[in-house]
Short mmCIF file of C-alpha atoms in Angstrom, two decimals:
data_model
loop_
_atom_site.label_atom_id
_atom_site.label_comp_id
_atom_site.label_asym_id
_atom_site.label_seq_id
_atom_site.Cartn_x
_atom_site.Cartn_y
_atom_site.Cartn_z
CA UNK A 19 -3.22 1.31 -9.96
CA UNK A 20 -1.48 4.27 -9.54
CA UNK A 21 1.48 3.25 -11.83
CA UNK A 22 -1.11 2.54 -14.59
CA UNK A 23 -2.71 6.04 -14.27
CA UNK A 24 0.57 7.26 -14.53
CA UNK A 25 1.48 5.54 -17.58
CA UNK A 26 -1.95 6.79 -19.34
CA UNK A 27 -4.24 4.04 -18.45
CA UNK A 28 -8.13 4.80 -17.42
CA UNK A 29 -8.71 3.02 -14.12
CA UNK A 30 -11.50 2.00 -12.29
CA UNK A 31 -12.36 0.50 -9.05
CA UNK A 32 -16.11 0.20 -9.07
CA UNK A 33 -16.54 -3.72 -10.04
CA UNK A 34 -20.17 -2.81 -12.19
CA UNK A 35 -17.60 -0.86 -14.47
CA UNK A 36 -14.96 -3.74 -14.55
CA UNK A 37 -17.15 -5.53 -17.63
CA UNK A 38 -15.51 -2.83 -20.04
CA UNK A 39 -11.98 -3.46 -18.73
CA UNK A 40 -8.95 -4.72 -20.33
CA UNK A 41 -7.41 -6.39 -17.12
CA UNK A 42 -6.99 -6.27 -13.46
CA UNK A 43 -4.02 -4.92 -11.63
CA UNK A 44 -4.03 -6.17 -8.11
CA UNK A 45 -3.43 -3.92 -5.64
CA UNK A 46 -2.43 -4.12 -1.70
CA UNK A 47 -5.19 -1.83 -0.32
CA UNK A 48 -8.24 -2.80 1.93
CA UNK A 49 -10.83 -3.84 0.09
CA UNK A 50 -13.63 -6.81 -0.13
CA UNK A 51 -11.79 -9.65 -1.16
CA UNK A 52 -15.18 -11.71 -1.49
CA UNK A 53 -16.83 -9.45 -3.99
CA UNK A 54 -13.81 -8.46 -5.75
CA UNK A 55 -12.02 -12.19 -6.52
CA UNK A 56 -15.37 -12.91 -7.92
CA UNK A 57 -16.25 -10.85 -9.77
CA UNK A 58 -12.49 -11.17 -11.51
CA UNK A 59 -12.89 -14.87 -11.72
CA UNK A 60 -16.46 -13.88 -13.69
CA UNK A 61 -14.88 -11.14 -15.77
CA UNK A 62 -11.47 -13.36 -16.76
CA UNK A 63 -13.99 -16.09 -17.89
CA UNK A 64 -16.03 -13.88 -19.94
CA UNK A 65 -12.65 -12.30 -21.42
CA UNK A 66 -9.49 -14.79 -21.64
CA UNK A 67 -7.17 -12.17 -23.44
CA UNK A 68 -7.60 -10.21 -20.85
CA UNK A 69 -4.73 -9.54 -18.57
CA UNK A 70 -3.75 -9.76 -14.71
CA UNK A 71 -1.16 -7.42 -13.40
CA UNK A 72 0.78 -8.03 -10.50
CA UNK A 73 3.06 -5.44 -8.79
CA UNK A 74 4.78 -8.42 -6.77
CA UNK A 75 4.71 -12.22 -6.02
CA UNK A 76 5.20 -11.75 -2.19
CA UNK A 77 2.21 -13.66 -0.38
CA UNK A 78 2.20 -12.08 2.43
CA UNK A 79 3.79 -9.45 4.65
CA UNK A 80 4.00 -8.31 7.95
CA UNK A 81 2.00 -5.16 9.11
CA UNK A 82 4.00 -2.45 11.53
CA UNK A 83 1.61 -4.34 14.64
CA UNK A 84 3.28 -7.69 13.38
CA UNK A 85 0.15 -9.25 11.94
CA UNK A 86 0.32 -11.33 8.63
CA UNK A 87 -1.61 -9.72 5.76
CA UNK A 88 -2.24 -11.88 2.15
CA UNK A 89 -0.29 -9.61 -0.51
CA UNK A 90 -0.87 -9.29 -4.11
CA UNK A 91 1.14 -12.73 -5.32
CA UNK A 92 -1.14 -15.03 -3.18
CA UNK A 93 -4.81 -13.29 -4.40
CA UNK A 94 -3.03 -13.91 -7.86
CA UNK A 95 -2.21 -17.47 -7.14
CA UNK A 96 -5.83 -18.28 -5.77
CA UNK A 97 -7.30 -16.77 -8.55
CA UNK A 98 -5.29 -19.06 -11.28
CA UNK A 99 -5.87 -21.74 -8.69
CA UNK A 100 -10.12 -21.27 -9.12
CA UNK A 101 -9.61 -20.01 -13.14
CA UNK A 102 -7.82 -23.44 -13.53
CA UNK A 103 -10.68 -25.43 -11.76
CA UNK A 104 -12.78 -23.82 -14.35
CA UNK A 105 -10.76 -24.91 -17.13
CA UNK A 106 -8.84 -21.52 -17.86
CA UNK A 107 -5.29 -21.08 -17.71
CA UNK A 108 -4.11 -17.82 -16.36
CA UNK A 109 -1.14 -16.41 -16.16
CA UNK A 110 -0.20 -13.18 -14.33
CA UNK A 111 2.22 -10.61 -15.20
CA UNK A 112 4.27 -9.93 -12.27
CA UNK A 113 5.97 -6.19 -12.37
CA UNK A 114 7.64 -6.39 -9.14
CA UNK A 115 10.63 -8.58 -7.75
CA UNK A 116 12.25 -10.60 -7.96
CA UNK A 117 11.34 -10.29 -11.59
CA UNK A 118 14.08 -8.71 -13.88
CA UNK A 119 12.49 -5.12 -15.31
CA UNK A 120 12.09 -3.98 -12.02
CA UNK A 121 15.73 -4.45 -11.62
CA UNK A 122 17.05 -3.50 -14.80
CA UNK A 123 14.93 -0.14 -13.77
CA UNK A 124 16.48 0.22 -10.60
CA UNK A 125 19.96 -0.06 -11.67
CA UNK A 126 19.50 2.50 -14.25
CA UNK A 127 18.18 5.14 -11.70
CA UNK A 128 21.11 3.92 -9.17
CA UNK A 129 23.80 5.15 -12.38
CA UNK A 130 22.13 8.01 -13.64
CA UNK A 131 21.98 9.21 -9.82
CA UNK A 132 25.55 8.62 -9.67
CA UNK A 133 26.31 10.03 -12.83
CA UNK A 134 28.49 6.74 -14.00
CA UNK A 135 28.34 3.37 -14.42
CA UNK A 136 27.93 0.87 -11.77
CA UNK A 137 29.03 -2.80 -11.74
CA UNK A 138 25.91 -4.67 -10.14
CA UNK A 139 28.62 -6.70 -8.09
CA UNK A 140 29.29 -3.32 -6.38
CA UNK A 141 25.76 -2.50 -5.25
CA UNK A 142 24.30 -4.44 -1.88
CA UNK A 143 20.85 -5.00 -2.05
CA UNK A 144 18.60 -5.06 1.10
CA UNK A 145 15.10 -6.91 2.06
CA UNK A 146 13.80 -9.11 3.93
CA UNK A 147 12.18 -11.31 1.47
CA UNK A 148 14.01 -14.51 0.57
CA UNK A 149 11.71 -15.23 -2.51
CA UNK A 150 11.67 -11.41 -3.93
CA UNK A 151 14.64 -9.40 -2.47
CA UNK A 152 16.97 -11.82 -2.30
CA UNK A 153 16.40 -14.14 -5.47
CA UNK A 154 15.62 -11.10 -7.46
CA UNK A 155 19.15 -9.14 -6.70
CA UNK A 156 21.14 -12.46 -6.36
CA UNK A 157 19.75 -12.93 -10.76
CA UNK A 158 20.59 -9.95 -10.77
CA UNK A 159 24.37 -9.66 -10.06
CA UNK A 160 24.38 -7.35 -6.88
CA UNK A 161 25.02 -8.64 -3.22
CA UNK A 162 22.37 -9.23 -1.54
CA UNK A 163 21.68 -8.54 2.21
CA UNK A 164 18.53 -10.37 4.42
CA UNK A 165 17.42 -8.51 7.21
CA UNK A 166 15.44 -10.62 9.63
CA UNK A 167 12.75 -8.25 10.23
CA UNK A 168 10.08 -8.93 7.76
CA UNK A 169 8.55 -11.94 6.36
CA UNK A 170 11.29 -14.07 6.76
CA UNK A 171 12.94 -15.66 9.52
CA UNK A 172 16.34 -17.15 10.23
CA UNK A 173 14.37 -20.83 10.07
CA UNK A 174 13.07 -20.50 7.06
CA UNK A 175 16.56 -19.03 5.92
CA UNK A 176 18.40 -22.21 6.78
CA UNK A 177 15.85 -24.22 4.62
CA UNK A 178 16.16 -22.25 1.66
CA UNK A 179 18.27 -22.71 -1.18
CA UNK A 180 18.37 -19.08 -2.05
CA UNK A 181 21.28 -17.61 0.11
CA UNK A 182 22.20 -14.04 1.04
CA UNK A 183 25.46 -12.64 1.27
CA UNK A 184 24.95 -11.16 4.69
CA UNK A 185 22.48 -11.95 6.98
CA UNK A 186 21.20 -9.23 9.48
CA UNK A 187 19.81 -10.25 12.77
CA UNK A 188 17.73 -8.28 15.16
CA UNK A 189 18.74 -7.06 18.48
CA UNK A 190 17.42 -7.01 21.34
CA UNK A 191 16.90 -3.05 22.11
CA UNK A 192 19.18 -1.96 25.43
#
């Protein structure tokens, strides 16, 4: 939400004023995912142009005490999922990776910082998402590194079709 303030946009984030709202922007903060996917599911029925906005498609990601927290991408996906049951077809718009704008962006900020022009094959891109990181720089152009400290693991590595360059493994602290 703070992106949309930013770029001019009135926000609210009391669901009684969410009637006179143009679309939803799903965010990654605590809040009551009961009330709040419910009342979007009641307010995309009642207005079909509206728009969802997604910062990223990640379902999940790990919190600094290593539990597993739903992210943005799978609230979006249940609530096409239950929009669909109801005979509406939704579809998000996803701002984050491994989408293309949010790459195109970065680049640009990477070369103006620079002060020249960079050849994406020379820039190494870091994450440890597979499905966002590593997919998104890999369309990209740049080289793409997976560190094995986030949400995915060298398992789920081998059984993906989306490779890395490099692969970066924990160790074991001395």
């Amino acid at each position: 939400p703070c992106y949309a303030v930013k770029a001019g946009m009135r926000v609210t984030r009391s669901l009684e004023d969410l009637i006179n709202c143009r679309g939803v922007i799903l965010g990654e903060e605590d809040y009551d995912w009961e009330s709040t996917l419910n009342a979007a599911v009641n307010f995309f029925l009642s207005h079909p142009l509206a728009r969802l906005i997604v910062p990223n498609t990640d379902s999940h990601f790990l919190t600094r005490t290593g539990a597993v927290r739903m992210a943005p991408g799978a609230l979006a996906q249940l609530l096409v999922y239950v929009l669909a049951q109801c005979g509406m077809k939704l579809e998000p718009v996803f701002l984050g990776k491994p989408y293309q704008p949010i790459f195109r962006h970065l680049h640009t900020t990477l070369e103006r910082r620079a002060a020249r022009q960079l050849r994406p094959d020379r820039v190494l891109l870091i994450g440890d998402s597979l499905e966002a990181d590593i997919r998104g720089g890999n369309a990209f152009g740049y080289r793409t590194a997976l560190v094995l400290t986030g949400v995915t693991d060298i398992d789920a590595t081998l059984r993906s079709n989306i490779r890395p360059t490099l692969i970066f493994a924990v160790l074991a602290a001395c």
